[in-house]
XYZ file of C-alpha atoms in Angstrom:
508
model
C 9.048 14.681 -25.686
C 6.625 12.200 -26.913
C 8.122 9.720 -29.535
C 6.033 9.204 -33.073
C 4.937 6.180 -34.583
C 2.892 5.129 -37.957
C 1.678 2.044 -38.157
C 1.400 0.199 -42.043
C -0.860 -2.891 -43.206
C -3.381 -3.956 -45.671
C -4.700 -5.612 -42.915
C -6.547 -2.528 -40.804
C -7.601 -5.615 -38.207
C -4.148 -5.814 -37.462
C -3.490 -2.434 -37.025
C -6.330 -2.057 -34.763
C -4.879 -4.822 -32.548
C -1.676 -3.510 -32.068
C -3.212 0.039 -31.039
C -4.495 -1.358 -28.111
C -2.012 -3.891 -26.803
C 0.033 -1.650 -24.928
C -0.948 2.136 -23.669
C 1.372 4.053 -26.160
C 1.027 7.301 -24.397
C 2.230 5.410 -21.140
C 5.584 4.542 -22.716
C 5.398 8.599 -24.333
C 4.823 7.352 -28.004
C 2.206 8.784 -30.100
C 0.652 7.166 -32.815
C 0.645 10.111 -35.745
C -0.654 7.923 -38.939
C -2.240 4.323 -39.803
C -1.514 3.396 -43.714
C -2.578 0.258 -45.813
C -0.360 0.620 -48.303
C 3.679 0.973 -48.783
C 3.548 3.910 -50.381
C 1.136 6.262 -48.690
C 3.565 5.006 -45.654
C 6.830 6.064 -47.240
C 5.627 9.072 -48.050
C 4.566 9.370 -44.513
C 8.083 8.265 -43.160
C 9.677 11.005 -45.374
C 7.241 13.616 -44.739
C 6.505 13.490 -40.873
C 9.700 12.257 -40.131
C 8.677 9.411 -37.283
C 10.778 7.779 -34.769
C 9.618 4.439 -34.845
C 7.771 3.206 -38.094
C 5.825 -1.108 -37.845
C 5.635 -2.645 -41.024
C 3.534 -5.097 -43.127
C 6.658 -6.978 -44.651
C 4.334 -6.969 -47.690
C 1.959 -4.565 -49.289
C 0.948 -2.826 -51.890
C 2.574 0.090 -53.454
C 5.658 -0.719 -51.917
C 7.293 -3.777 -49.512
C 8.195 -3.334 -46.195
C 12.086 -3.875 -47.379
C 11.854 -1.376 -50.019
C 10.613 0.955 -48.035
C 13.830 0.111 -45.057
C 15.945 0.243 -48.596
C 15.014 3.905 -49.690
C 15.218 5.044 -46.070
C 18.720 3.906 -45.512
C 19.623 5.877 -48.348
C 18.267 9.027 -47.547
C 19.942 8.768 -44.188
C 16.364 8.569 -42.453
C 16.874 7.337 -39.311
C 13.311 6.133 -38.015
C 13.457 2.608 -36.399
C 11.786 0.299 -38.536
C 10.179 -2.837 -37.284
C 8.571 -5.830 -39.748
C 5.537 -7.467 -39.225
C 5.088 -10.876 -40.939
C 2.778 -13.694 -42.014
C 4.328 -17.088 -41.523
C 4.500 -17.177 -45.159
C 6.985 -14.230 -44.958
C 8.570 -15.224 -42.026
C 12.112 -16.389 -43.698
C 11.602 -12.954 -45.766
C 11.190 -10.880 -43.023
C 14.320 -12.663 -40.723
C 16.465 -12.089 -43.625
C 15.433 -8.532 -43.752
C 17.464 -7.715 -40.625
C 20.349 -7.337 -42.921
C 19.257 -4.480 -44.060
C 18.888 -2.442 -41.015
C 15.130 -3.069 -39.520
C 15.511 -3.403 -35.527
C 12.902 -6.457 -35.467
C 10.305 -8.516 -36.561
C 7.769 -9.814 -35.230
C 5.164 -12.878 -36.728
C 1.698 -12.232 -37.002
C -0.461 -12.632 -34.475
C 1.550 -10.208 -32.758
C 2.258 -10.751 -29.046
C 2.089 -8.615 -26.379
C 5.225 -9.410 -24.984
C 7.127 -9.192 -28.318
C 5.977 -6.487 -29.031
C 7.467 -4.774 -25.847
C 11.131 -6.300 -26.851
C 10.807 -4.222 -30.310
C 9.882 -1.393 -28.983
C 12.539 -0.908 -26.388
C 14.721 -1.330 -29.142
C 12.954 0.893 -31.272
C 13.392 3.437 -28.289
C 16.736 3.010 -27.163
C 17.388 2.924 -31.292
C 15.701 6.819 -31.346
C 17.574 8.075 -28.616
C 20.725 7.247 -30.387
C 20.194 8.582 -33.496
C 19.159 11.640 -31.594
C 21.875 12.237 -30.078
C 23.611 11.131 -32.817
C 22.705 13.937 -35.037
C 19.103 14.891 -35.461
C 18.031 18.955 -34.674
C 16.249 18.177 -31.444
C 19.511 16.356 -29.880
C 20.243 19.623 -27.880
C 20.094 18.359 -24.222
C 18.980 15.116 -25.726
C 20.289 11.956 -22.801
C 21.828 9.269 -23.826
C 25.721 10.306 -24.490
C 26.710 11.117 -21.324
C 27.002 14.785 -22.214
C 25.246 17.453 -20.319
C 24.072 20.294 -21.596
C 24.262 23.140 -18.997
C 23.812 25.563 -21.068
C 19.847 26.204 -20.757
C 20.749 27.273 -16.945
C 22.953 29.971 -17.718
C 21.545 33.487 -16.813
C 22.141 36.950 -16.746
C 22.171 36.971 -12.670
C 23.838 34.864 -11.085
C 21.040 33.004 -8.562
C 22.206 29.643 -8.327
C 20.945 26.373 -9.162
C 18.478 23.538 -7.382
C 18.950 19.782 -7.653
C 16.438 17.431 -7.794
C 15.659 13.508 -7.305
C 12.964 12.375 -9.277
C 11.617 8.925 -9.634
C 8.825 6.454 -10.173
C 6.657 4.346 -8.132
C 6.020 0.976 -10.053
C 3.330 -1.479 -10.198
C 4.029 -4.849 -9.049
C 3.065 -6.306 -12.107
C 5.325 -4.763 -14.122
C 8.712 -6.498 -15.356
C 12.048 -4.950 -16.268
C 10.771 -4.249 -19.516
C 7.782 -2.445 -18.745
C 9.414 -0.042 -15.901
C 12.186 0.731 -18.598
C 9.704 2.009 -21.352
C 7.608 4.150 -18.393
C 11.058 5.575 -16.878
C 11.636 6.319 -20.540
C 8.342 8.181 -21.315
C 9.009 10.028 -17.637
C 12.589 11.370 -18.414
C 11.027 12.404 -21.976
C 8.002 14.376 -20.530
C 10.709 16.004 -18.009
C 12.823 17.049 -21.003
C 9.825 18.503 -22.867
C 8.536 20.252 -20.359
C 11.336 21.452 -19.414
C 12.789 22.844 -23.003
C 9.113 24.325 -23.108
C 9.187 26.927 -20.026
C 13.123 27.293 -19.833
C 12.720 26.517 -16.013
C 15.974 24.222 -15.968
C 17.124 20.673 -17.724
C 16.877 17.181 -17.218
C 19.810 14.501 -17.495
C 20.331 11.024 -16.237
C 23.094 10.140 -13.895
C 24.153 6.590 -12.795
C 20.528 5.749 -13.373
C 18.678 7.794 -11.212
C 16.523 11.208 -12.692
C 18.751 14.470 -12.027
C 17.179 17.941 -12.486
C 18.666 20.996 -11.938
C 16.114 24.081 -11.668
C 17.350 27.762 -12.228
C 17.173 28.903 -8.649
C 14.017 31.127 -7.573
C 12.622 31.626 -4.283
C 11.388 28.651 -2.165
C 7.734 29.033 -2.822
C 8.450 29.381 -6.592
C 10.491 26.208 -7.059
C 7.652 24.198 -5.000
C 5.192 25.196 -7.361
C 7.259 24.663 -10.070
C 7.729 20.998 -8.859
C 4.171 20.445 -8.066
C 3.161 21.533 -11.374
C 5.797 18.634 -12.872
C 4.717 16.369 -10.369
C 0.341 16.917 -11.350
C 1.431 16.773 -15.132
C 3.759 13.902 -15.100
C 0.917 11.485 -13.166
C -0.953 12.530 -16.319
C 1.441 11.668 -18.654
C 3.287 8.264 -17.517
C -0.021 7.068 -15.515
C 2.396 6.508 -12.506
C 2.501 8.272 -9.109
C 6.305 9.914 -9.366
C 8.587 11.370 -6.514
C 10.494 14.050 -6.023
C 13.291 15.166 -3.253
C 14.318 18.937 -3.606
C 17.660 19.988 -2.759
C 19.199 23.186 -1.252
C 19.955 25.522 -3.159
C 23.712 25.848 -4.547
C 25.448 28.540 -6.134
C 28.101 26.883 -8.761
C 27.654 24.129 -10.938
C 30.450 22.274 -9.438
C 28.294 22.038 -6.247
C 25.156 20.165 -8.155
C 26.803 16.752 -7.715
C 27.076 16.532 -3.989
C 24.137 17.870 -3.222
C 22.072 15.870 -5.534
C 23.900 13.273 -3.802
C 22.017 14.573 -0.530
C 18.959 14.119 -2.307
C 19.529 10.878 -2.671
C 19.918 9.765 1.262
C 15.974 10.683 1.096
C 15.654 8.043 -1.915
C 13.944 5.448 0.702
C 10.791 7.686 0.801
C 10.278 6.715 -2.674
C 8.445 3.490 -0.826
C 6.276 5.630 1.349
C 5.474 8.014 -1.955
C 1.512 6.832 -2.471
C 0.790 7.660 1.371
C 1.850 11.428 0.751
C -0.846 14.227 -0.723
C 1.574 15.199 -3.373
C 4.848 13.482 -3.597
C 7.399 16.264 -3.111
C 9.695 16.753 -0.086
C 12.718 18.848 0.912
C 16.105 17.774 2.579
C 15.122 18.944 6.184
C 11.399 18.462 6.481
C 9.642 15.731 8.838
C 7.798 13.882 5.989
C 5.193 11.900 8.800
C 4.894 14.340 11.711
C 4.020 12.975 15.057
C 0.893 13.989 16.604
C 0.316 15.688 20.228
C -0.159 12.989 22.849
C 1.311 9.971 20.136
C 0.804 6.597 21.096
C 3.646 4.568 21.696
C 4.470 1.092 19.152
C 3.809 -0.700 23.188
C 1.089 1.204 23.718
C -0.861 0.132 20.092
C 0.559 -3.355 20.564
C -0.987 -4.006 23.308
C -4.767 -2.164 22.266
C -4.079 -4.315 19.175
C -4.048 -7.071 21.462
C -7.373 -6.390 23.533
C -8.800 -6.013 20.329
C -8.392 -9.189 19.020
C -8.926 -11.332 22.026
C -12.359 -8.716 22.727
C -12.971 -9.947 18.859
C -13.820 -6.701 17.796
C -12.899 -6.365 14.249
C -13.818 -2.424 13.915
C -11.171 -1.385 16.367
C -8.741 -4.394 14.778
C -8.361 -2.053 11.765
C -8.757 0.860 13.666
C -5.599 0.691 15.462
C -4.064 -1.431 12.408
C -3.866 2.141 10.719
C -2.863 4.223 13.640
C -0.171 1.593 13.660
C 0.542 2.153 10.090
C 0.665 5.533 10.489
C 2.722 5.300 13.424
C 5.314 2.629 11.364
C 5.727 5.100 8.647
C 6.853 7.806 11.386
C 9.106 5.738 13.052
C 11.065 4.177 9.938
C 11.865 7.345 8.603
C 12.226 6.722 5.160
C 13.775 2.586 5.578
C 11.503 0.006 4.105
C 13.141 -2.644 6.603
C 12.630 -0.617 9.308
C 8.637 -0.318 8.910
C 8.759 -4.429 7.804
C 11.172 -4.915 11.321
C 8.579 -2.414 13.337
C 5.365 -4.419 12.365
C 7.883 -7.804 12.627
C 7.707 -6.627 16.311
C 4.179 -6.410 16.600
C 3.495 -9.723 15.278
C 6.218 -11.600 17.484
C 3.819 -9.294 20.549
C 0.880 -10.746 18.971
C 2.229 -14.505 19.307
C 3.949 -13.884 23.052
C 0.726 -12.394 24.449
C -1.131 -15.578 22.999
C 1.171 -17.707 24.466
C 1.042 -15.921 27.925
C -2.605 -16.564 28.123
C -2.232 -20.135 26.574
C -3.615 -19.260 23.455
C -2.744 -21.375 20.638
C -0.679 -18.664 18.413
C -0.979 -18.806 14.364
C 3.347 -20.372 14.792
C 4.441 -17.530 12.111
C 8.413 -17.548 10.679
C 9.144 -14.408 11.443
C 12.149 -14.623 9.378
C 9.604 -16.032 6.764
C 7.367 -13.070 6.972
C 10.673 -10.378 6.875
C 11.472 -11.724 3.763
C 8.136 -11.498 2.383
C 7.665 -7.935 4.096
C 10.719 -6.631 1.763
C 9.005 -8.019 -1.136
C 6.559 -5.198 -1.112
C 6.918 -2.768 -3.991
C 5.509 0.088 -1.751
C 4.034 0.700 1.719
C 0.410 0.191 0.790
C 1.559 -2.984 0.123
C 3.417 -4.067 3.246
C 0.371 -2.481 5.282
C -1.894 -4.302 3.519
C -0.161 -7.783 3.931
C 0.890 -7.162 8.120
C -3.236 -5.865 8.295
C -4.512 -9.647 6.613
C -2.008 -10.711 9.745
C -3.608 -8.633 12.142
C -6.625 -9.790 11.641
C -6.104 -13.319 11.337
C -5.974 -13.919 14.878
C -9.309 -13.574 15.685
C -10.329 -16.714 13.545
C -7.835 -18.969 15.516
C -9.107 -17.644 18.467
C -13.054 -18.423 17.291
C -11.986 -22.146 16.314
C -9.986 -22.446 19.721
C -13.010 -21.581 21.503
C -15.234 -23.913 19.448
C -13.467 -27.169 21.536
C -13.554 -25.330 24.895
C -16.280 -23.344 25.279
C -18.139 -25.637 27.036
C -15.820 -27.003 29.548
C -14.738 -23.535 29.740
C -18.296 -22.122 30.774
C -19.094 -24.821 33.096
C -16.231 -24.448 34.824
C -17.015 -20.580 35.306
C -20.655 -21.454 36.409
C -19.356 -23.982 39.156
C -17.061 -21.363 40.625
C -19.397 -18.865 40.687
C -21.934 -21.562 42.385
C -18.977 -22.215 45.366
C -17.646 -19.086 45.196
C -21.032 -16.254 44.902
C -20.211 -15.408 49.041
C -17.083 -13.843 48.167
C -16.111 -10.630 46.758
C -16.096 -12.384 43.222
C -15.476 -9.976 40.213
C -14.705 -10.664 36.787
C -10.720 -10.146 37.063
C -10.654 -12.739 39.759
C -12.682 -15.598 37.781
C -11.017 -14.661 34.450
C -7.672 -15.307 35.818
C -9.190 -18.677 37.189
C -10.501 -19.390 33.487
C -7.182 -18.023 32.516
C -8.830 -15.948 30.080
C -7.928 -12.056 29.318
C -10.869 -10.303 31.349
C -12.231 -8.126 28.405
C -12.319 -11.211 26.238
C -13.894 -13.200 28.729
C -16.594 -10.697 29.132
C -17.220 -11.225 25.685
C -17.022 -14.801 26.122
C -19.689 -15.127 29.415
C -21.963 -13.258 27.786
C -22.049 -15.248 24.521
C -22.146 -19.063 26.450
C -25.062 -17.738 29.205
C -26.873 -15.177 27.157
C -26.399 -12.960 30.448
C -23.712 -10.433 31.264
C -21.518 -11.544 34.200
C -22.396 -9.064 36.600
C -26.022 -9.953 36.447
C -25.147 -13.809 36.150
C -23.809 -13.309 39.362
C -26.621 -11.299 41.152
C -29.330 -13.889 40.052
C -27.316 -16.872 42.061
C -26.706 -14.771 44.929
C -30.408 -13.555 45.379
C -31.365 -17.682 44.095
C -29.372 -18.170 47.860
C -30.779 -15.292 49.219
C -34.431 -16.328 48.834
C -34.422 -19.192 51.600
C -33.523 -17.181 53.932
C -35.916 -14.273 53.025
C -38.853 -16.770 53.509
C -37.637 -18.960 56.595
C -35.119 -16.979 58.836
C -35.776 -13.778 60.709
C -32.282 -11.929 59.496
C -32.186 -8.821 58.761
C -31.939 -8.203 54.389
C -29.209 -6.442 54.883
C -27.582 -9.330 57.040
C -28.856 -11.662 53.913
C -27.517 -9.166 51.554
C -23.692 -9.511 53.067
C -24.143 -13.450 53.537
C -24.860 -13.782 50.172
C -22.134 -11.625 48.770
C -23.770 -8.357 48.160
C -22.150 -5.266 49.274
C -24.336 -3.130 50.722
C -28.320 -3.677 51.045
C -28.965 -1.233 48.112
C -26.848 -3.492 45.806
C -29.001 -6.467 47.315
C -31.923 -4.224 46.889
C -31.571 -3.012 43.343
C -30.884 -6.601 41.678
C -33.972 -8.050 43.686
C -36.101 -5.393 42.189
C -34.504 -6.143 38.640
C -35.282 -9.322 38.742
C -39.074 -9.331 40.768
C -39.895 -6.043 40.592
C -40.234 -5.826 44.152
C -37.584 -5.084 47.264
C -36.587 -8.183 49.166
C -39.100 -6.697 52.539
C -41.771 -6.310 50.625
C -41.655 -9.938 48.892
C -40.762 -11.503 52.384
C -44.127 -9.513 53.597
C -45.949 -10.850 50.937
C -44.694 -14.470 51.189
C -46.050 -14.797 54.807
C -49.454 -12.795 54.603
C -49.865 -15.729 51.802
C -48.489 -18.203 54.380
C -51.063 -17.150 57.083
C -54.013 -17.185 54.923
């Protein structure tokens, strides 16, 4: 349930200020009443009964000590925090003494703000449990209430993990006031419909639903899930157990639960968060690529430069990695570990200089992610890396590169010369050498080719009686038509009727 909090100065700047340095309903704390004096606050402490009351030190009506004073003697238990001027400061630290959690000097910081509150918090849950009317299932004694699960028919009872994906931002501090405001939403929720209770166990979010059928409990689940994303701002996680039919049987199998914890880190790549004990959370499509198979397209990709299919297959590899790891963060850092050590043995293999990556280096930083997005994210900027080292390789050959190409060709046009066999003479991948002839000549290879053989094969056309399709296999074609279709590409003409029309010129 969400926590209540007045705020009291003469100051209504500084009010303002506090209200937005921190998202109160985020940490499940409502802000029920602003007051500028000490005594429309008191009166406000005794009659709405807050959890968590900040303080001017002084103000009118009635101090910030006197009010702490008249509280602790009605037995009020609302956490009381001071807020100070520097000329109060020594006031205000001698205050603790009489029961106020903290203090804080104006301007208030962020930061120390978060410290009182926490303590406010953990403060309220005490005293709840402590004694107050709504401490009835209340966590924080390490007493469970099972009492809200007991029925007239005996169905059984369903366990379930829930949890919290963080922001990477966030500290220690700030994931304890969101788990907080999570376990409190579960609790009010659940005290609302009656569908079961919420405890904490070792850390980790236990709930225990009364058992209905399958369908039921999902929806019930799927409701939480939608309405706690509202109310803590954070995507949250659930595993649902079997069901069990004693009490005595929630432990272990909320234990189960927990071998499914890992999934937490895969949580923002799921529709809606919620999976069972026995279900294949990524299922593998018909006709699945292999992690070889994507390697190696991820590969041609990068040497063919093409940065569309680069992320392409980077997310059919992602997709693939989340399959495969089944729930173990270092397994999907180790599987795209693997396809970066591929990355830098292909280069190497086609003399390539490589980008000369730790992989230890880049394991470590892999398990650093808070969640899969993340780790995708970092192996993709990887990925597609590669391509730049291959752009400023090529700025120092290119040249010597492409003339050597051209000079083969020139000895070499005869032959049955395709674009494997001078590729491998280059020592160049074929499909990025494509790429790479085309870009140096402004021609593809093919016709690159073509034009030098018919530049050989127009001699003899005009001074030798052989036959074209005798030129056409000295020259390297193979076949006349070949011979016959790049002559007419280039002149518009066949090869007979040019070598016509060169003599009838010649005899004029």
């Amino acid at each position: 349930m969400m926590l209540r909090m007045i705020l009291a100065d003469d100051e209504p700047i500084i009010t303002r200020g506090i209200k937005k340095l921190l998202d109160w309903k985020m940490f499940g704390i409502e802000i029920t009443g602003e007051y500028e004096d000490g005594r429309a606050a008191f009166e406000a402490i005794i009659r709405e009964r807050p959890d968590i009351a900040l303080l001017d030190i002084s103000m009118p009506g009635m101090s910030g000590v006197d009010i702490l004073r008249e509280c602790k003697a009605m037995n009020n238990p609302v956490a009381v925090v001071f807020i100070s001027g520097f000329q109060d400061f020594e006031y205000a630290k001698a205050a603790l003494q009489y029961g106020a959690v903290d203090y804080l000097l104006k301007p208030v910081i962020r930061e120390e703000l978060l410290k009182a509150i926490e303590k406010s918090i953990l403060l309220s849950g005490k005293e709840r449990d402590d004694g107050r009317e709504d401490a009835k299932g209340r966590i924080g004694n390490g007493i469970i209430d099972y009492a809200p699960l007991i029925t007239d028919e005996d169905e059984g009872y369903v366990p379930i993990y829930a949890d919290i994906v963080y922001r990477k931002e966030e500290d220690e501090q700030i994931k304890k006031l969101v788990h907080f405001s999570l376990v409190s939403f579960l609790e009010e929720y659940l005290n609302e419909t009656g569908e079961g209770i919420v405890f904490r166990k070792d850390g980790k979010i236990v709930i225990v639903l009364k058992k209905t059928g399958a369908d039921e409990v999902y929806k019930i689940v799927e409701d939480i899930w939608e309405k706690s994303v509202e109310a803590s701002g954070h995507t949250t996680f659930f595993v649902v157990g079997d069901a069990v039919h004693s009490m005595s049987e929630i432990p272990e199998m909320f234990r189960q639960c927990l071998t499914k914890s890992g999934y937490l880190f895969f949580a923002e790549q799921m529709a809606v968060p919620v999976i069972n004990l026995h279900e294949k959370i990524f299922a593998a499509r018909e006709n699945s690529e292999t992690p070889g198979e994507l390697r190696q397209k991820l590969f041609d990709a990068v040497i063919a430069q093409n940065e569309v299919q680069i992320q392409q297959i980077s997310r059919r590899y992602g997709k693939l990695v989340m399959r495969l790891a089944e729930g173990k963060k270092e397994d999907a850092c180790y599987y795209y570990c693997s396809a970066i050590r591929f990355m830098e043995e292909r280069f190497a293999a086609f003399d390539l200089p490589g980008r000369g990556l730790d992989i230890r280096e880049l394991l470590e930083k892999g398990r650093t992610s808070e969640n899969f997005s993340e780790m995708r994210e970092l192996f993709e900027q990887e990925f597609e890396a590669y391509p730049k080292i291959i752009r400023e390789a090529a700025v120092n050959s290119d040249r010597k590169d492409i003339l050597k190409a051209k000079e083969y060709i020139e000895k070499h046009y005869m032959e049955n010369l395709s674009l494997n066999v001078l590729a491998e003479e280059i020592h160049m991948n074929p499909y990025y050498f494509s790429s790479f002839f085309k870009k140096n000549t402004g021609e593809n290879f093919k016709d690159y080719v073509n034009r030098v053989r018919i530049e050989h094969a127009l001699p003899m056309l005009l001074s030798s009686d052989m036959k074209t399709y005798e030129i056409a296999e000295k020259v390297g074609f193979g076949d006349i038509r070949m011979f016959n279709a790049a002559f007419m590409k280039i002149y518009r003409e066949t090869p007979g009727s040019y070598r016509k029309r060169a003599r009838e010129q010649g005899d004029r």
